[in-house]
Coordinates of C-alpha atoms (C1' of nucleotides) in Angstrom, one line a residue:
Chain G
M1 CA 23.9 -156.3 148.0
K2 CA 23.4 -152.6 147.1
R3 CA 20.2 -151.7 145.5
Q4 CA 20.0 -150.5 142.1
P5 CA 20.0 -146.8 141.8
T6 CA 16.8 -145.4 140.2
P7 CA 16.9 -144.7 136.6
D8 CA 17.4 -141.2 135.5
Q9 CA 13.8 -141.0 133.9
L10 CA 12.2 -141.8 137.2
L11 CA 14.0 -138.9 139.1
L12 CA 11.4 -136.5 140.4
D13 CA 13.5 -133.4 139.3
Q14 CA 13.4 -134.8 135.7
Q15 CA 9.6 -135.1 135.5
L16 CA 7.8 -132.3 133.4
C17 CA 4.7 -133.5 135.2
F18 CA 5.8 -132.7 138.6
A19 CA 7.2 -129.3 137.5
L20 CA 3.7 -128.7 136.1
Y21 CA 1.8 -129.9 139.2
A22 CA 4.2 -128.0 141.5
A23 CA 3.8 -124.7 139.4
S24 CA 0.2 -125.0 139.2
R25 CA -0.3 -125.3 142.7
S26 CA 2.1 -122.5 143.5
V27 CA 0.4 -120.1 141.3
T28 CA -3.0 -121.1 142.8
G29 CA -1.4 -120.3 146.1
L30 CA -0.5 -116.8 144.9
Y31 CA -4.2 -116.4 144.1
R32 CA -5.4 -117.3 147.3
P33 CA -4.7 -114.2 149.4
L34 CA -6.0 -112.1 146.4
L35 CA -9.2 -114.0 146.1
E36 CA -9.9 -114.3 149.7
P37 CA -11.2 -110.7 150.0
L38 CA -13.6 -111.5 147.2
G39 CA -14.8 -114.7 149.0
L40 CA -13.7 -116.9 145.9
T41 CA -11.6 -119.8 145.7
Y42 CA -9.5 -120.3 142.7
P43 CA -11.7 -122.6 140.7
Q44 CA -14.6 -120.4 141.7
Y45 CA -12.7 -117.5 140.3
L46 CA -12.1 -119.3 137.0
V47 CA -16.0 -119.9 136.7
M48 CA -16.5 -116.1 137.2
L49 CA -14.0 -115.2 134.6
V50 CA -16.0 -117.5 132.1
L51 CA -19.2 -115.8 133.2
W52 CA -17.9 -112.3 133.2
E53 CA -16.8 -113.0 129.6
R54 CA -20.2 -114.4 128.6
D55 CA -23.0 -114.6 131.1
G56 CA -25.8 -117.2 130.8
L57 CA -24.0 -120.4 130.0
T58 CA -25.3 -123.8 130.9
V59 CA -23.4 -126.1 133.4
S60 CA -22.0 -128.3 130.6
E61 CA -20.9 -125.1 128.6
L62 CA -19.0 -124.0 131.7
G63 CA -17.6 -127.5 131.8
Q64 CA -16.4 -127.5 128.4
R65 CA -14.6 -124.2 128.9
L66 CA -13.0 -125.3 132.0
Q67 CA -12.6 -128.9 131.4
L68 CA -14.6 -129.8 134.5
D69 CA -17.6 -132.1 134.8
S70 CA -20.8 -131.5 136.8
G71 CA -19.5 -133.5 139.7
T72 CA -17.2 -130.7 140.3
L73 CA -19.2 -127.9 139.0
T74 CA -22.6 -128.7 140.6
P75 CA -21.5 -128.2 144.2
L76 CA -19.3 -125.3 143.2
L77 CA -22.1 -123.4 141.6
K78 CA -24.3 -124.1 144.5
R79 CA -21.7 -122.4 146.6
L80 CA -21.5 -119.4 144.3
Q81 CA -25.3 -119.3 144.5
G82 CA -25.2 -119.4 148.2
A83 CA -22.7 -116.5 148.1
G84 CA -25.3 -114.5 145.9
L85 CA -23.0 -114.4 142.9
V86 CA -24.9 -116.5 140.6
A87 CA -28.5 -117.8 139.8
R88 CA -29.0 -121.4 138.7
Q89 CA -32.2 -121.9 136.8
R90 CA -33.7 -124.8 134.9
R91 CA -34.4 -123.9 131.4
K92 CA -38.3 -123.8 130.5
E93 CA -37.8 -125.2 126.9
D94 CA -35.7 -128.1 128.1
E95 CA -35.8 -128.8 131.9
R96 CA -32.6 -130.9 131.7
V97 CA -30.6 -127.7 131.2
V98 CA -29.4 -125.4 134.0
D99 CA -28.6 -121.9 133.0
I100 CA -26.1 -120.0 135.1
H101 CA -26.6 -116.2 135.4
L102 CA -24.5 -113.7 137.1
T103 CA -26.4 -111.8 139.7
D104 CA -25.9 -108.0 140.2
A105 CA -23.3 -108.8 143.1
G106 CA -21.7 -111.3 140.7
L107 CA -21.2 -108.7 138.0
A108 CA -20.1 -106.1 140.4
L109 CA -17.3 -108.5 141.7
R110 CA -15.5 -108.0 138.3
D111 CA -14.3 -104.4 139.3
K112 CA -12.8 -105.8 142.4
A113 CA -11.2 -108.5 140.6
S114 CA -9.7 -106.3 137.7
G115 CA -6.5 -105.6 139.5
I116 CA -5.7 -109.3 140.2
P117 CA -3.9 -110.3 136.8
E118 CA -1.5 -107.4 137.1
C119 CA -0.8 -108.2 140.7
L120 CA -0.1 -111.8 139.6
A121 CA 2.2 -110.8 136.8
Q122 CA 4.4 -108.8 139.3
C123 CA 4.7 -111.7 141.5
M124 CA 5.7 -114.1 138.8
Q125 CA 8.5 -111.7 137.6
L126 CA 7.7 -112.6 134.0
S127 CA 7.7 -110.1 131.1
L128 CA 4.4 -110.0 129.2
D129 CA 6.2 -111.7 126.5
Q130 CA 7.6 -114.5 128.5
M131 CA 4.1 -115.0 130.1
Q132 CA 2.5 -115.2 126.6
T133 CA 5.1 -117.7 125.2
L134 CA 4.8 -120.0 128.3
R135 CA 0.9 -119.8 128.3
D136 CA 0.9 -120.6 124.7
E137 CA 3.2 -123.6 125.0
L138 CA 1.0 -124.9 127.8
K139 CA -2.1 -124.5 125.6
R140 CA -0.4 -126.3 122.9
L141 CA 0.5 -129.2 125.2
T142 CA -3.0 -129.4 126.5
R143 CA -4.4 -129.4 123.1
Q144 CA -1.9 -132.1 122.0
I145 CA -3.0 -134.3 124.9
Q146 CA -6.6 -133.9 124.4
L147 CA -6.2 -134.8 120.7
S148 CA -4.2 -138.1 120.9
P149 CA -5.7 -140.1 123.9
S150 CA -7.2 -143.5 123.6
E151 CA -9.6 -143.1 120.7
D152 CA -12.8 -144.7 121.2
Chain K
M1 CA -27.7 -100.2 128.7
K2 CA -25.2 -102.5 127.4
R3 CA -22.9 -104.2 129.9
Q4 CA -19.2 -103.2 129.8
P5 CA -17.2 -106.0 128.0
T6 CA -14.8 -107.7 130.3
P7 CA -11.3 -106.2 130.2
D8 CA -8.7 -108.3 128.2
Q9 CA -6.8 -109.1 131.3
L10 CA -9.7 -111.0 132.8
L11 CA -10.3 -113.1 129.6
L12 CA -9.9 -116.8 130.5
D13 CA -7.8 -117.5 127.4
Q14 CA -5.3 -114.8 128.5
Q15 CA -4.5 -116.3 131.8
L16 CA -1.2 -118.1 132.3
C17 CA -2.8 -119.6 135.5
F18 CA -5.6 -121.4 133.7
A19 CA -3.1 -122.8 131.0
L20 CA -1.1 -124.2 133.9
Y21 CA -4.1 -125.5 135.7
A22 CA -5.6 -127.1 132.5
A23 CA -2.2 -128.6 131.5
S24 CA -1.5 -130.0 134.7
R25 CA -4.9 -131.7 134.9
S26 CA -4.5 -133.0 131.4
V27 CA -1.1 -134.4 132.1
T28 CA -2.3 -136.2 135.3
G29 CA -5.1 -137.5 133.1
L30 CA -2.5 -139.1 130.9
Y31 CA -0.8 -140.9 133.8
R32 CA -4.2 -142.3 135.0
P33 CA -4.6 -145.1 132.7
L34 CA -0.7 -145.8 133.1
L35 CA -0.8 -145.9 136.7
E36 CA -4.0 -147.8 137.2
P37 CA -2.4 -151.1 136.5
L38 CA 0.1 -150.4 139.3
G39 CA -2.7 -149.5 141.6
L40 CA -1.4 -145.9 142.1
T41 CA -3.0 -142.4 141.8
Y42 CA -0.8 -139.7 140.4
P43 CA 0.1 -138.1 143.8
Q44 CA 0.9 -141.6 145.2
Y45 CA 3.2 -142.1 142.2
L46 CA 5.0 -139.0 143.0
V47 CA 5.5 -140.1 146.5
M48 CA 6.9 -143.4 145.1
L49 CA 9.5 -141.6 142.7
V50 CA 10.7 -139.8 145.8
L51 CA 11.1 -142.9 147.8
W52 CA 12.6 -144.8 144.9
E53 CA 15.2 -142.1 144.7
R54 CA 16.0 -142.1 148.3
D55 CA 14.2 -144.6 150.6
G56 CA 13.6 -143.9 154.4
L57 CA 12.4 -140.3 154.5
T58 CA 10.2 -138.8 157.2
V59 CA 6.7 -137.5 156.4
S60 CA 8.0 -133.9 156.6
E61 CA 10.9 -134.7 154.3
L62 CA 8.5 -136.1 151.7
G63 CA 6.4 -132.9 152.2
Q64 CA 9.3 -130.8 151.7
R65 CA 10.3 -132.6 148.3
L66 CA 6.6 -132.5 147.0
Q67 CA 5.4 -129.4 148.8
L68 CA 2.6 -131.1 150.5
D69 CA 1.7 -131.1 154.2
S70 CA 0.8 -133.8 156.6
G71 CA -3.0 -133.2 155.9
T72 CA -2.4 -134.6 152.4
L73 CA 0.5 -137.0 153.0
T74 CA -0.8 -138.8 156.1
P75 CA -3.9 -140.3 154.6
L76 CA -2.1 -140.8 151.3
L77 CA 0.8 -142.8 153.1
K78 CA -1.8 -145.0 155.0
R79 CA -3.2 -145.9 151.6
L80 CA 0.2 -146.9 150.4
Q81 CA 0.8 -148.8 153.6
G82 CA -2.6 -150.3 153.1
A83 CA -1.5 -151.4 149.6
G84 CA 1.6 -153.0 151.0
L85 CA 4.1 -150.5 149.3
V86 CA 5.4 -148.7 152.2
A87 CA 5.9 -149.1 155.8
R88 CA 5.3 -146.3 158.4
Q89 CA 7.3 -146.5 161.7
R90 CA 7.7 -144.0 164.5
R91 CA 11.4 -143.4 165.1
K92 CA 12.8 -144.7 168.4
E93 CA 15.0 -141.8 169.1
D94 CA 12.2 -139.3 168.5
E95 CA 8.8 -140.5 168.6
R96 CA 7.4 -137.4 166.9
V97 CA 8.9 -138.5 163.6
V98 CA 7.6 -141.1 161.2
D99 CA 9.9 -142.8 159.0
I100 CA 8.6 -144.0 155.7
H101 CA 10.2 -147.0 154.0
L102 CA 9.6 -149.0 150.9
T103 CA 8.4 -152.5 151.2
D104 CA 9.9 -155.3 148.8
A105 CA 6.7 -154.8 146.8
G106 CA 7.1 -151.0 146.8
L107 CA 10.6 -151.4 145.5
A108 CA 9.7 -153.9 142.9
L109 CA 7.0 -151.7 141.5
R110 CA 9.8 -149.4 140.3
D111 CA 10.4 -151.9 137.5
K112 CA 6.8 -151.8 136.3
A113 CA 7.0 -148.0 136.4
S114 CA 10.2 -147.6 134.5
G115 CA 8.4 -147.4 131.0
I116 CA 6.1 -144.8 132.0
P117 CA 8.2 -141.7 131.4
E118 CA 8.9 -142.7 127.9
C119 CA 5.3 -143.4 127.2
L120 CA 4.4 -140.1 128.5
A121 CA 7.0 -138.3 126.3
Q122 CA 5.4 -140.0 123.3
C123 CA 2.0 -138.8 124.2
M124 CA 3.1 -135.2 124.7
Q125 CA 4.8 -135.0 121.3
L126 CA 7.6 -132.9 122.6
S127 CA 11.3 -133.3 121.9
L128 CA 13.5 -134.2 124.8
D129 CA 14.9 -130.7 124.4
Q130 CA 11.5 -128.9 124.4
M131 CA 10.4 -131.0 127.5
Q132 CA 13.6 -129.9 129.4
T133 CA 13.2 -126.3 128.5
L134 CA 9.5 -126.3 129.5
R135 CA 10.3 -128.1 132.7
D136 CA 13.1 -125.8 133.6
E137 CA 10.9 -122.6 132.9
L138 CA 8.2 -124.0 135.1
K139 CA 10.8 -124.8 137.8
R140 CA 12.0 -121.3 137.7
L141 CA 8.4 -119.9 137.9
T142 CA 7.8 -122.1 141.0
R143 CA 11.0 -121.0 142.7
Q144 CA 10.3 -117.4 141.8
I145 CA 6.9 -117.7 143.4
Q146 CA 8.1 -119.4 146.6
L147 CA 10.8 -116.8 147.2
S148 CA 8.6 -113.7 146.9
P149 CA 5.5 -114.2 148.9
S150 CA 4.4 -112.3 152.0
E151 CA 7.5 -112.3 154.2
D152 CA 6.5 -112.8 157.7
Chain R
dC1 C1' 14.5 -129.5 186.9
dA2 C1' 9.9 -127.5 185.7
dA3 C1' 7.3 -124.4 182.8
dA4 C1' 7.1 -122.6 178.2
dA5 C1' 8.1 -122.9 173.5
dT6 C1' 8.7 -125.7 169.7
dT7 C1' 8.3 -129.4 166.6
dA8 C1' 6.3 -133.5 163.8
dA9 C1' 2.1 -135.9 162.7
dA10 C1' -2.3 -136.4 162.8
dT11 C1' -7.1 -134.8 162.9
dT12 C1' -10.8 -131.9 161.3
dG13 C1' -13.4 -129.3 158.1
dT14 C1' -14.1 -127.3 153.6
dG15 C1' -13.6 -127.5 148.7
dT16 C1' -12.1 -129.3 144.6
dA17 C1' -11.3 -133.5 140.8
dC18 C1' -13.3 -137.2 138.7
dA19 C1' -15.2 -141.9 137.8
dA20 C1' -19.5 -144.2 138.1
dT21 C1' -24.2 -144.2 138.8
dT22 C1' -28.8 -142.3 139.0
dC23 C1' -32.6 -139.6 137.4
dA24 C1' -35.5 -136.9 134.8
dA25 C1' -36.3 -135.0 130.5
dT26 C1' -36.0 -135.2 125.6
dT27 C1' -35.1 -137.5 121.0
dT28 C1' -35.0 -141.1 118.0
dT29 C1' -36.8 -145.6 116.5
dT30 C1' -39.9 -148.7 115.5
Chain V
dA1 C1' -47.4 -142.9 119.8
dA2 C1' -44.8 -146.3 122.9
dA3 C1' -40.3 -148.1 123.6
dA4 C1' -35.5 -147.4 123.5
dA5 C1' -31.8 -144.4 123.4
dT6 C1' -29.6 -140.3 124.5
dT7 C1' -28.8 -136.2 127.0
dG8 C1' -27.8 -133.0 130.9
dA9 C1' -27.4 -132.5 135.9
dA10 C1' -27.1 -134.3 140.1
dT11 C1' -25.5 -137.7 143.2
dT12 C1' -22.3 -141.1 145.4
dG13 C1' -18.0 -142.4 146.7
dT14 C1' -12.8 -142.0 146.6
dA15 C1' -8.7 -139.2 146.8
dC16 C1' -6.4 -135.3 147.2
dA17 C1' -5.1 -130.1 148.8
dC18 C1' -4.8 -127.1 152.4
dA19 C1' -6.0 -124.2 156.4
dA20 C1' -6.4 -124.7 161.3
dT21 C1' -6.4 -127.2 165.4
dT22 C1' -4.9 -130.8 168.3
dT23 C1' -1.8 -134.0 170.5
dA24 C1' 2.2 -135.9 171.9
dA25 C1' 7.2 -135.6 172.2
dT26 C1' 11.3 -133.1 172.6
dT27 C1' 13.8 -128.5 173.4
dT28 C1' 14.7 -124.6 175.3
dT29 C1' 14.3 -121.1 179.2
dG30 C1' 13.9 -119.3 183.5

DNA sequence: CAAAATTAAATTGTGTACAATTCAATTTTT
DNA sequence: AAAAATTGAATTGTACACAATTTAATTTTG
């Protein structure tokens, strides 16, 4: 009458997916107290990273870079606009497109964020080399996944 | 009058955090079509993995295992209950505690899920060894983060 | 034992994710 | 050029995450 034990492949601790999911949320949690003084959430910070790197992208270009769709980005960008960090403007030549530009305040915020990466590296207790290796493995995995899926 | 270029540490592609975040969402996306026939979302699947491994946990025990709080778990468990996969019951001896048990349907679902891990491994194109190594690095990172933070 | 403190879930509120639909603007076809 | 197809955002609806508060039950204290 004893139940079958769960097969090994279904054990939580065996799952790469859960290790990823847990690590991602943990790291986001590390950012939270660092971003709070800047008035940013973690996904908002990612948008700012992209814009600091190259200002004046469209919503869909931001979406390609971050792998997020307009259902996520539109309200997020409206909040950044509300915080005075970006401007959203429909393009004259093609009214379908919305260009996102940093405001002065948005650009200025970069300086306040510049210490964050080092702070994170400290907390994670990884050497620069370990960090790069792990990052590149994860990138490879992501690329692999985005290549293979159900071709239609 | 040219703007300063963004410092290297703030480049999106340099960020371990984004590699993690993107990889985690990609992997979740891989699960989606596999879980859909089972009527599960990815976080619901994680809850089921835990219960298949050990049935009859409390909400907070589930929370410890998955690092999720009642704000996430309570509605999620209600949906699993609505789907007939688990039962939620306040404990007689301590009415504060809610025990979560698999229903017969919930247990039976395990068989339908048993092929998923192998399917995932295929998609990710990683050897068993590579998967384990990456998984263990991520676990170490998560553990490290959860040890160090602001001690209060 | 009664008041205070603690505990476990649930609730509330904000902010993502993401599928699916809608809507308006532009291109492509005929 | 008008109809059809396509495109880019926005909207809608569902389901997490997670902080903060609330509620009820149990323990601990005085």
